[in-house]
């Protein structure tokens, strides 16, 4: 944990202690690592007994030359350790210069060379390392983790695997997935060998704390091998059930902090106020989520700018200065090209912070009535008035900004979609060309020439990268991965309008079916898990969305035909979700893991940069995942979807929230329309709203029976006359049946014949009308063919079968008819 104490003169910057890594520290306390004993059997033996063990299997090397080098190095290292005090080899090792050093450090090697040179001994680097390896295999010494972590030795893992635990390593290899690379296998097994060398025992003796210790001491940029080793050992069932699911990014997570941890981040100087805030957050934690508990931070800013303050009764100048600091902030935004820009802008969340401070003061006053002994001493005048928290102007400004953002991005959406499709197609072509090219050869694709590496570390023998003409290494597998998930995220977000946390929690079981009670037709639906409003909802799967979901399911499905089950991390509540067959998962670093928000945003940024889209100021256009939600709601309402239906689809509690997302259909329009309908009904005669008689109902049904035509049905409104004088081919409301296609073809052919006849006979007055009829007939024929084609297409939605999961088909009972 680090402390950030940067001072910005008049800014609202409370002193904050970072709690990054708090979850790792708690886990290390909960799962302690194995302590190294002071002595054990293998370290208490004599020099001759160590050498005798090294000369017998399984410690004896297979190759005679390797065995000779191992024995020579062991004798030399044992003789050097004999010069240091101690009863065991471990005690002598800890007294030697090697203790506390890395195996590659030059200091202890120089000390060894200084001893060996007067003795006339060979002090080559290889001899020393072979001797260390021999003593580690014999378990004569157990160095500290710092001695081996980061070692590049290629012999440590094979030597310990052969001499110390061949059965355990065999079980590990048998449990590994087939599509993991040889490099990842070697690095993961080497981590296990390091722990065995430093802590003793076999692979099955390793505990969770050992890997947490290695994680804390290992460089942050090379923890992937430790995470691999942890995953393999956990999958073998060697860890308790309450062990963490993964060590991925555990050094960056805070976990669920207690109210005391949340308050102590600000290093408050006034202990009574600190204790009060802890008690207040503890009292409020029952009805609040974890994110809301982190928001109360105003007192840290007050102590930073007004040292010595110790009362909630704030002087007028303190209140005024705090509000001035709160009004603005310095932000640092990242552009799609990776650059950053800093500027000062009004703090949009100022009203929210003021509301929290006002709630804090009012809560204390209310609680003091119920429990004066604990809270009455802290009651003070609230520094925030009710008018300052109304935020009506800020809400209008927010609405205006959201509308402008949506209006600016809605026209750019088709370009973004085309760019995402193009990038995925090009990335797939490059990767396919790389897979088809022999190792060490050159190949050309999309006008570029690349060179394939001569070797590959992948299990299937294929490389994942190549070099272009400039010598730049291009990871085609990484580019294809980024392009695919960027395309999939854009397509699903724009077709559903879901939030990004809901997107990342989509599972294979989220694709469900619904059987229409009237026709029996099965309709695919997408089940959205509860997120912000804790309300589960269903979204209709369109053919375009079905194609995207089918592609995603086909990509993540395993060799057994099932989507692997993974656990995802809830970044809002700081807890792990239960195992689910997530759709947004991919193999990275040798094991499957859920995709993160950063991965989705990186794919989106790459697509935006390639599209060349700019905003009104000429800067690169920035899309956030939530922009697709605003665009979806705006586009749906603009195209006639009732607002209350859009509210249900979006999962909003109030229709006002939905209308706040709509940039072109404001709330005033809905209210005015409702008032207009109410006034119109009040002006109409009352007998228009009477109960329909059986005769009138029969006449109504008979009216539609008389709409049946040769080509289909007439769809004009009830009680209206035909506006086309029964020229049905030209009528836009003619509903053509698929079975009448031959008749429509016959009409089209007849019109062509009549046009030729009119041209031949010079009947110019007939040609214009016949040509209009022909145009409408051809349009209806094209629409009918497209409709028939869509019905005949079959799209694999990846819906699990009954054998895989329990059927979740819902049905709606038909309401009983009149008696």
Tab-separated table of N, CA and C in Angstrom, residues 51-179:
chain	number	residue	atom	x	y	z
A	51	UNK	N	27.091	-36.597	-0.768
A	51	UNK	CA	27.656	-37.051	-2.030
A	51	UNK	C	27.204	-38.465	-2.369
A	52	UNK	N	27.021	-39.306	-1.350
A	52	UNK	CA	26.550	-40.666	-1.602
A	52	UNK	C	25.121	-40.654	-2.141
A	53	UNK	N	24.264	-39.771	-1.608
A	53	UNK	CA	22.897	-39.664	-2.131
A	53	UNK	C	22.895	-39.182	-3.569
A	54	UNK	N	23.784	-38.246	-3.877
A	54	UNK	CA	23.852	-37.726	-5.238
A	54	UNK	C	24.352	-38.780	-6.221
A	55	UNK	N	25.036	-39.767	-5.728
A	55	UNK	CA	25.567	-40.806	-6.615
A	55	UNK	C	24.567	-41.929	-6.861
A	56	UNK	N	23.429	-41.932	-6.161
A	56	UNK	CA	22.433	-42.982	-6.325
A	56	UNK	C	21.150	-42.417	-6.938
A	57	UNK	N	20.427	-43.260	-7.655
A	57	UNK	CA	19.112	-42.822	-8.152
A	57	UNK	C	18.205	-42.520	-6.958
A	58	UNK	N	17.278	-41.596	-7.055
A	58	UNK	CA	16.934	-40.852	-8.288
A	58	UNK	C	17.742	-39.584	-8.485
A	59	UNK	N	18.682	-39.276	-7.565
A	59	UNK	CA	19.452	-38.049	-7.694
A	59	UNK	C	20.553	-38.169	-8.737
A	60	UNK	N	20.920	-39.378	-9.114
A	60	UNK	CA	21.980	-39.580	-10.088
A	60	UNK	C	21.480	-39.160	-11.476
A	61	UNK	N	22.296	-38.363	-12.200
A	61	UNK	CA	21.941	-37.925	-13.539
A	61	UNK	C	22.046	-39.081	-14.521
A	62	UNK	N	21.264	-39.029	-15.570
A	62	UNK	CA	21.266	-40.109	-16.568
A	62	UNK	C	22.533	-40.071	-17.390
A	63	UNK	N	22.912	-38.898	-17.854
A	63	UNK	CA	24.115	-38.759	-18.661
A	63	UNK	C	25.360	-38.794	-17.775
A	64	UNK	N	26.377	-39.595	-18.133
A	64	UNK	CA	27.601	-39.659	-17.305
A	64	UNK	C	28.292	-38.306	-17.171
A	65	UNK	N	28.332	-37.553	-18.272
A	65	UNK	CA	29.004	-36.250	-18.195
A	65	UNK	C	28.259	-35.298	-17.254
A	66	UNK	N	26.934	-35.330	-17.323
A	66	UNK	CA	26.150	-34.478	-16.426
A	66	UNK	C	26.334	-34.893	-14.981
A	67	UNK	N	26.419	-36.219	-14.734
A	67	UNK	CA	26.631	-36.699	-13.373
A	67	UNK	C	28.001	-36.296	-12.850
A	68	UNK	N	29.011	-36.354	-13.707
A	68	UNK	CA	30.353	-35.964	-13.282
A	68	UNK	C	30.397	-34.477	-12.928
A	69	UNK	N	29.765	-33.637	-13.774
A	69	UNK	CA	29.745	-32.199	-13.479
A	69	UNK	C	28.971	-31.914	-12.193
A	70	UNK	N	27.863	-32.654	-11.981
A	70	UNK	CA	27.071	-32.428	-10.786
A	70	UNK	C	27.848	-32.798	-9.529
A	71	UNK	N	28.548	-33.926	-9.550
A	71	UNK	CA	29.331	-34.345	-8.384
A	71	UNK	C	30.486	-33.391	-8.120
A	72	UNK	N	31.164	-32.931	-9.198
A	72	UNK	CA	32.274	-32.007	-9.030
A	72	UNK	C	31.799	-30.686	-8.425
A	73	UNK	N	30.701	-30.144	-8.940
A	73	UNK	CA	30.181	-28.885	-8.406
A	73	UNK	C	29.696	-29.039	-6.979
A	74	UNK	N	29.082	-30.183	-6.633
A	74	UNK	CA	28.596	-30.398	-5.275
A	74	UNK	C	29.761	-30.459	-4.296
A	75	UNK	N	30.848	-31.182	-4.649
A	75	UNK	CA	32.005	-31.261	-3.751
A	75	UNK	C	32.586	-29.873	-3.511
A	76	UNK	N	32.695	-29.102	-4.590
A	76	UNK	CA	33.291	-27.779	-4.473
A	76	UNK	C	32.435	-26.863	-3.593
A	77	UNK	N	31.118	-26.888	-3.777
A	77	UNK	CA	30.232	-26.026	-3.006
A	77	UNK	C	30.162	-26.468	-1.549
A	78	UNK	N	30.178	-27.787	-1.299
A	78	UNK	CA	30.164	-28.279	0.082
A	78	UNK	C	31.443	-27.878	0.813
A	79	UNK	N	32.565	-27.941	0.118
A	79	UNK	CA	33.822	-27.540	0.747
A	79	UNK	C	33.812	-26.060	1.087
A	80	UNK	N	33.197	-25.265	0.195
A	80	UNK	CA	33.117	-23.819	0.485
A	80	UNK	C	32.203	-23.560	1.673
A	81	UNK	N	31.059	-24.251	1.764
A	81	UNK	CA	30.141	-24.058	2.879
A	81	UNK	C	30.759	-24.522	4.195
A	82	UNK	N	31.685	-25.478	4.138
A	82	UNK	CA	32.333	-25.963	5.366
A	82	UNK	C	33.162	-24.879	6.035
A	83	UNK	N	33.492	-23.818	5.295
A	83	UNK	CA	34.295	-22.739	5.878
A	83	UNK	C	33.457	-21.787	6.733
A	84	UNK	N	32.145	-21.970	6.772
A	84	UNK	CA	31.267	-21.101	7.531
A	84	UNK	C	30.736	-21.844	8.752
A	85	UNK	N	30.442	-21.147	9.844
A	85	UNK	CA	29.998	-21.823	11.071
A	85	UNK	C	28.591	-22.393	10.908
A	86	UNK	N	28.315	-23.454	11.675
A	86	UNK	CA	26.986	-24.052	11.655
A	86	UNK	C	27.053	-25.549	11.819
A	87	UNK	N	25.965	-26.132	12.329
A	87	UNK	CA	25.885	-27.574	12.516
A	87	UNK	C	25.269	-28.275	11.308
A	88	UNK	N	24.482	-27.567	10.520
A	88	UNK	CA	23.822	-28.155	9.350
A	88	UNK	C	24.208	-27.348	8.119
A	89	UNK	N	23.935	-27.956	6.950
A	89	UNK	CA	24.232	-27.247	5.714
A	89	UNK	C	23.373	-26.000	5.567
A	90	UNK	N	22.167	-26.036	6.093
A	90	UNK	CA	21.306	-24.861	6.012
A	90	UNK	C	21.862	-23.724	6.860
A	91	UNK	N	22.371	-24.040	8.056
A	91	UNK	CA	22.950	-22.995	8.903
A	91	UNK	C	24.193	-22.404	8.237
A	92	UNK	N	25.013	-23.248	7.620
A	92	UNK	CA	26.206	-22.736	6.940
A	92	UNK	C	25.812	-21.875	5.735
A	93	UNK	N	24.751	-22.293	5.025
A	93	UNK	CA	24.283	-21.515	3.866
A	93	UNK	C	23.830	-20.120	4.306
A	94	UNK	N	23.121	-20.063	5.442
A	94	UNK	CA	22.642	-18.770	5.908
A	94	UNK	C	23.775	-17.884	6.416
A	95	UNK	N	24.902	-18.464	6.784
A	95	UNK	CA	26.061	-17.666	7.193
A	95	UNK	C	26.942	-17.280	6.013
A	96	UNK	N	26.695	-17.834	4.866
A	96	UNK	CA	27.519	-17.586	3.683
A	96	UNK	C	27.049	-16.330	2.965
A	97	UNK	N	27.869	-15.784	2.072
A	97	UNK	CA	27.440	-14.610	1.282
A	97	UNK	C	26.263	-14.889	0.361
A	98	UNK	N	25.941	-16.162	0.100
A	98	UNK	CA	24.821	-16.471	-0.793
A	98	UNK	C	23.478	-16.159	-0.154
A	99	UNK	N	23.426	-16.139	1.178
A	99	UNK	CA	22.169	-15.882	1.862
A	99	UNK	C	21.717	-14.436	1.624
A	100	UNK	N	20.490	-14.276	1.230
A	100	UNK	CA	19.947	-12.952	0.956
A	100	UNK	C	20.270	-12.419	-0.421
A	101	UNK	N	20.984	-13.203	-1.246
A	101	UNK	CA	21.341	-12.782	-2.594
A	101	UNK	C	20.488	-13.533	-3.621
A	102	UNK	N	20.516	-13.046	-4.859
A	102	UNK	CA	19.897	-13.762	-5.966
A	102	UNK	C	20.931	-14.695	-6.576
A	103	UNK	N	20.453	-15.746	-7.198
A	103	UNK	CA	21.383	-16.731	-7.762
A	103	UNK	C	22.273	-16.113	-8.829
A	104	UNK	N	21.785	-15.060	-9.490
A	104	UNK	CA	22.582	-14.411	-10.532
A	104	UNK	C	23.414	-13.251	-10.001
A	105	UNK	N	23.359	-12.966	-8.683
A	105	UNK	CA	24.117	-11.851	-8.127
A	105	UNK	C	25.613	-12.135	-8.200
A	106	UNK	N	26.369	-11.085	-8.493
A	106	UNK	CA	27.802	-11.261	-8.663
A	106	UNK	C	28.536	-11.271	-7.331
A	107	UNK	N	27.927	-10.703	-6.268
A	107	UNK	CA	28.630	-10.590	-5.000
A	107	UNK	C	29.031	-11.920	-4.408
A	108	UNK	N	28.091	-12.846	-4.271
A	108	UNK	CA	28.438	-14.121	-3.644
A	108	UNK	C	29.277	-14.987	-4.579
A	109	UNK	N	29.129	-14.778	-5.885
A	109	UNK	CA	29.992	-15.518	-6.812
A	109	UNK	C	31.446	-15.073	-6.680
A	110	UNK	N	31.636	-13.761	-6.508
A	110	UNK	CA	32.998	-13.267	-6.314
A	110	UNK	C	33.591	-13.805	-5.016
A	111	UNK	N	32.755	-13.903	-3.969
A	111	UNK	CA	33.260	-14.468	-2.706
A	111	UNK	C	33.665	-15.923	-2.885
A	112	UNK	N	32.877	-16.678	-3.641
A	112	UNK	CA	33.230	-18.074	-3.906
A	112	UNK	C	34.526	-18.157	-4.727
A	113	UNK	N	34.643	-17.288	-5.748
A	113	UNK	CA	35.846	-17.303	-6.580
A	113	UNK	C	37.076	-16.922	-5.772
A	114	UNK	N	36.938	-15.974	-4.833
A	114	UNK	CA	38.073	-15.575	-4.001
A	114	UNK	C	38.545	-16.717	-3.121
A	115	UNK	N	37.594	-17.565	-2.700
A	115	UNK	CA	37.995	-18.725	-1.888
A	115	UNK	C	38.626	-19.812	-2.752
A	116	UNK	N	38.054	-20.037	-3.953
A	116	UNK	CA	38.503	-21.147	-4.784
A	116	UNK	C	39.851	-20.883	-5.422
A	117	UNK	N	40.195	-19.619	-5.705
A	117	UNK	CA	41.429	-19.338	-6.445
A	117	UNK	C	42.667	-19.726	-5.655
A	118	UNK	N	42.816	-19.363	-4.360
A	118	UNK	CA	44.013	-19.813	-3.622
A	118	UNK	C	44.075	-21.320	-3.456
A	119	UNK	N	42.927	-21.970	-3.429
A	119	UNK	CA	42.897	-23.413	-3.271
A	119	UNK	C	43.220	-24.142	-4.570
A	120	UNK	N	43.346	-23.376	-5.646
A	120	UNK	CA	43.612	-24.011	-6.931
A	120	UNK	C	42.384	-24.691	-7.502
A	121	UNK	N	41.202	-24.314	-7.054
A	121	UNK	CA	39.961	-24.920	-7.542
A	121	UNK	C	39.464	-24.193	-8.796
A	122	UNK	N	38.663	-24.909	-9.554
A	122	UNK	CA	38.003	-24.314	-10.716
A	122	UNK	C	36.806	-23.513	-10.210
A	123	UNK	N	36.693	-22.262	-10.601
A	123	UNK	CA	35.619	-21.405	-10.096
A	123	UNK	C	34.761	-20.850	-11.231
A	124	UNK	N	34.572	-21.667	-12.255
A	124	UNK	CA	33.734	-21.208	-13.352
A	124	UNK	C	32.278	-21.054	-12.897
A	125	UNK	N	31.570	-20.198	-13.602
A	125	UNK	CA	30.171	-19.935	-13.254
A	125	UNK	C	29.337	-21.198	-13.385
A	126	UNK	N	29.592	-21.991	-14.424
A	126	UNK	CA	28.809	-23.199	-14.623
A	126	UNK	C	29.023	-24.200	-13.494
A	127	UNK	N	30.245	-24.297	-13.003
A	127	UNK	CA	30.535	-25.230	-11.918
A	127	UNK	C	29.771	-24.853	-10.652
A	128	UNK	N	29.723	-23.572	-10.358
A	128	UNK	CA	29.025	-23.106	-9.167
A	128	UNK	C	27.523	-23.373	-9.274
A	129	UNK	N	26.918	-23.076	-10.427
A	129	UNK	CA	25.481	-23.266	-10.590
A	129	UNK	C	25.110	-24.734	-10.560
A	130	UNK	N	25.964	-25.596	-11.121
A	130	UNK	CA	25.693	-27.029	-11.073
A	130	UNK	C	25.751	-27.528	-9.640
A	131	UNK	N	26.673	-26.997	-8.842
A	131	UNK	CA	26.748	-27.392	-7.437
A	131	UNK	C	25.513	-26.963	-6.668
A	132	UNK	N	25.031	-25.734	-6.910
A	132	UNK	CA	23.803	-25.282	-6.257
A	132	UNK	C	22.641	-26.178	-6.637
A	133	UNK	N	22.530	-26.516	-7.916
A	133	UNK	CA	21.439	-27.369	-8.376
A	133	UNK	C	21.505	-28.742	-7.711
A	134	UNK	N	22.691	-29.287	-7.537
A	134	UNK	CA	22.829	-30.596	-6.902
A	134	UNK	C	22.362	-30.545	-5.451
A	135	UNK	N	22.742	-29.496	-4.701
A	135	UNK	CA	22.326	-29.395	-3.301
A	135	UNK	C	20.816	-29.168	-3.186
A	136	UNK	N	20.228	-28.453	-4.147
A	136	UNK	CA	18.785	-28.273	-4.125
A	136	UNK	C	18.065	-29.591	-4.391
A	137	UNK	N	18.571	-30.378	-5.317
A	137	UNK	CA	17.962	-31.681	-5.586
A	137	UNK	C	18.070	-32.599	-4.368
A	138	UNK	N	19.195	-32.514	-3.657
A	138	UNK	CA	19.384	-33.339	-2.474
A	138	UNK	C	18.674	-32.768	-1.250
A	139	UNK	N	18.046	-31.587	-1.368
A	139	UNK	CA	17.347	-30.928	-0.266
A	139	UNK	C	18.285	-30.645	0.896
A	140	UNK	N	19.567	-30.423	0.567
A	140	UNK	CA	20.533	-30.126	1.622
A	140	UNK	C	20.397	-28.690	2.097
A	141	UNK	N	20.025	-27.785	1.210
A	141	UNK	CA	19.809	-26.379	1.563
A	141	UNK	C	18.466	-25.942	0.982
A	142	UNK	N	17.850	-24.989	1.652
A	142	UNK	CA	16.605	-24.390	1.183
A	142	UNK	C	16.774	-22.873	1.233
A	143	UNK	N	17.105	-22.262	0.113
A	143	UNK	CA	17.346	-20.814	0.108
A	143	UNK	C	16.056	-20.028	0.268
A	144	UNK	N	16.203	-18.743	0.475
A	144	UNK	CA	15.052	-17.856	0.524
A	144	UNK	C	14.436	-17.729	-0.869
A	145	UNK	N	13.153	-17.346	-0.940
A	145	UNK	CA	12.540	-17.191	-2.268
A	145	UNK	C	13.282	-16.216	-3.161
A	146	UNK	N	13.849	-15.145	-2.577
A	146	UNK	CA	14.543	-14.162	-3.397
A	146	UNK	C	15.729	-14.759	-4.145
A	147	UNK	N	16.263	-15.885	-3.682
A	147	UNK	CA	17.419	-16.491	-4.329
A	147	UNK	C	17.061	-17.082	-5.692
A	148	UNK	N	15.839	-17.637	-5.820
A	148	UNK	CA	15.465	-18.332	-7.058
A	148	UNK	C	14.468	-17.575	-7.918
A	149	UNK	N	13.651	-16.710	-7.314
A	149	UNK	CA	12.623	-16.019	-8.098
A	149	UNK	C	13.297	-15.169	-9.177
A	150	UNK	N	12.856	-15.343	-10.408
A	150	UNK	CA	13.436	-14.623	-11.534
A	150	UNK	C	14.631	-15.318	-12.146
A	151	UNK	N	14.987	-16.512	-11.661
A	151	UNK	CA	16.111	-17.242	-12.231
A	151	UNK	C	15.765	-17.731	-13.641
A	152	UNK	N	16.749	-17.649	-14.534
A	152	UNK	CA	16.546	-18.080	-15.920
A	152	UNK	C	17.099	-19.480	-16.177
A	153	UNK	N	17.358	-20.202	-15.125
A	153	UNK	CA	17.924	-21.546	-15.273
A	153	UNK	C	16.964	-22.469	-16.013
A	154	UNK	N	17.477	-23.165	-17.017
A	154	UNK	CA	16.660	-24.128	-17.760
A	154	UNK	C	16.731	-25.525	-17.143
A	155	UNK	N	17.578	-25.692	-16.123
A	155	UNK	CA	17.804	-27.023	-15.568
A	155	UNK	C	17.108	-27.243	-14.233
A	156	UNK	N	16.646	-26.153	-13.584
A	156	UNK	CA	16.059	-26.300	-12.258
A	156	UNK	C	14.808	-27.170	-12.293
A	157	UNK	N	13.856	-26.822	-13.171
A	157	UNK	CA	12.602	-27.566	-13.209
A	157	UNK	C	12.803	-29.025	-13.624
A	158	UNK	N	13.552	-29.350	-14.697
A	158	UNK	CA	13.741	-30.780	-15.026
A	158	UNK	C	14.448	-31.562	-13.931
A	159	UNK	N	15.422	-30.918	-13.276
A	159	UNK	CA	16.167	-31.631	-12.246
A	159	UNK	C	15.279	-31.955	-11.050
A	160	UNK	N	14.517	-30.972	-10.539
A	160	UNK	CA	13.656	-31.242	-9.388
A	160	UNK	C	12.480	-32.134	-9.766
A	161	UNK	N	12.001	-32.024	-10.995
A	161	UNK	CA	10.917	-32.898	-11.422
A	161	UNK	C	11.360	-34.360	-11.424
A	162	UNK	N	12.588	-34.622	-11.846
A	162	UNK	CA	13.081	-35.994	-11.938
A	162	UNK	C	13.490	-36.552	-10.577
A	163	UNK	N	14.109	-35.716	-9.744
A	163	UNK	CA	14.703	-36.221	-8.514
A	163	UNK	C	13.814	-36.119	-7.290
A	164	UNK	N	12.882	-35.144	-7.277
A	164	UNK	CA	12.123	-34.892	-6.049
A	164	UNK	C	10.675	-35.375	-6.117
A	165	UNK	N	9.998	-35.201	-7.258
A	165	UNK	CA	8.564	-35.514	-7.295
A	165	UNK	C	8.113	-35.881	-8.710
A	166	UNK	N	8.617	-36.971	-9.266
A	166	UNK	CA	8.215	-37.329	-10.643
A	166	UNK	C	6.730	-37.662	-10.753
A	167	UNK	N	6.148	-38.330	-9.724
A	167	UNK	CA	4.726	-38.676	-9.791
A	167	UNK	C	3.845	-37.431	-9.737
A	168	UNK	N	4.194	-36.474	-8.869
A	168	UNK	CA	3.398	-35.259	-8.770
A	168	UNK	C	3.427	-34.444	-10.048
A	169	UNK	N	4.587	-34.300	-10.651
A	169	UNK	CA	4.675	-33.554	-11.900
A	169	UNK	C	3.946	-34.294	-13.020
A	170	UNK	N	3.940	-35.615	-12.991
A	170	UNK	CA	3.203	-36.367	-14.000
A	170	UNK	C	1.707	-36.115	-13.886
A	171	UNK	N	1.194	-36.063	-12.644
A	171	UNK	CA	-0.226	-35.756	-12.458
A	171	UNK	C	-0.552	-34.340	-12.939
A	172	UNK	N	0.359	-33.419	-12.684
A	172	UNK	CA	0.131	-32.053	-13.140
A	172	UNK	C	0.074	-31.979	-14.660
A	173	UNK	N	1.016	-32.634	-15.318
A	173	UNK	CA	1.033	-32.591	-16.783
A	173	UNK	C	-0.216	-33.241	-17.370
A	174	UNK	N	-0.685	-34.305	-16.752
A	174	UNK	CA	-1.868	-34.986	-17.276
A	174	UNK	C	-3.124	-34.144	-17.135
A	175	UNK	N	-3.157	-33.216	-16.178
A	175	UNK	CA	-4.351	-32.392	-15.946
A	175	UNK	C	-4.371	-31.114	-16.752
A	176	UNK	N	-3.291	-30.804	-17.467
A	176	UNK	CA	-3.216	-29.549	-18.190
A	176	UNK	C	-4.053	-29.603	-19.459
A	177	UNK	N	-4.626	-28.475	-19.890
A	177	UNK	CA	-5.393	-28.446	-21.143
A	177	UNK	C	-4.485	-28.657	-22.343
A	178	UNK	N	-5.074	-29.100	-23.441
A	178	UNK	CA	-4.293	-29.437	-24.631
A	178	UNK	C	-3.811	-28.210	-25.392
A	179	UNK	N	-4.537	-27.099	-25.271
A	179	UNK	CA	-4.214	-25.931	-26.087
A	179	UNK	C	-3.306	-24.938	-25.383
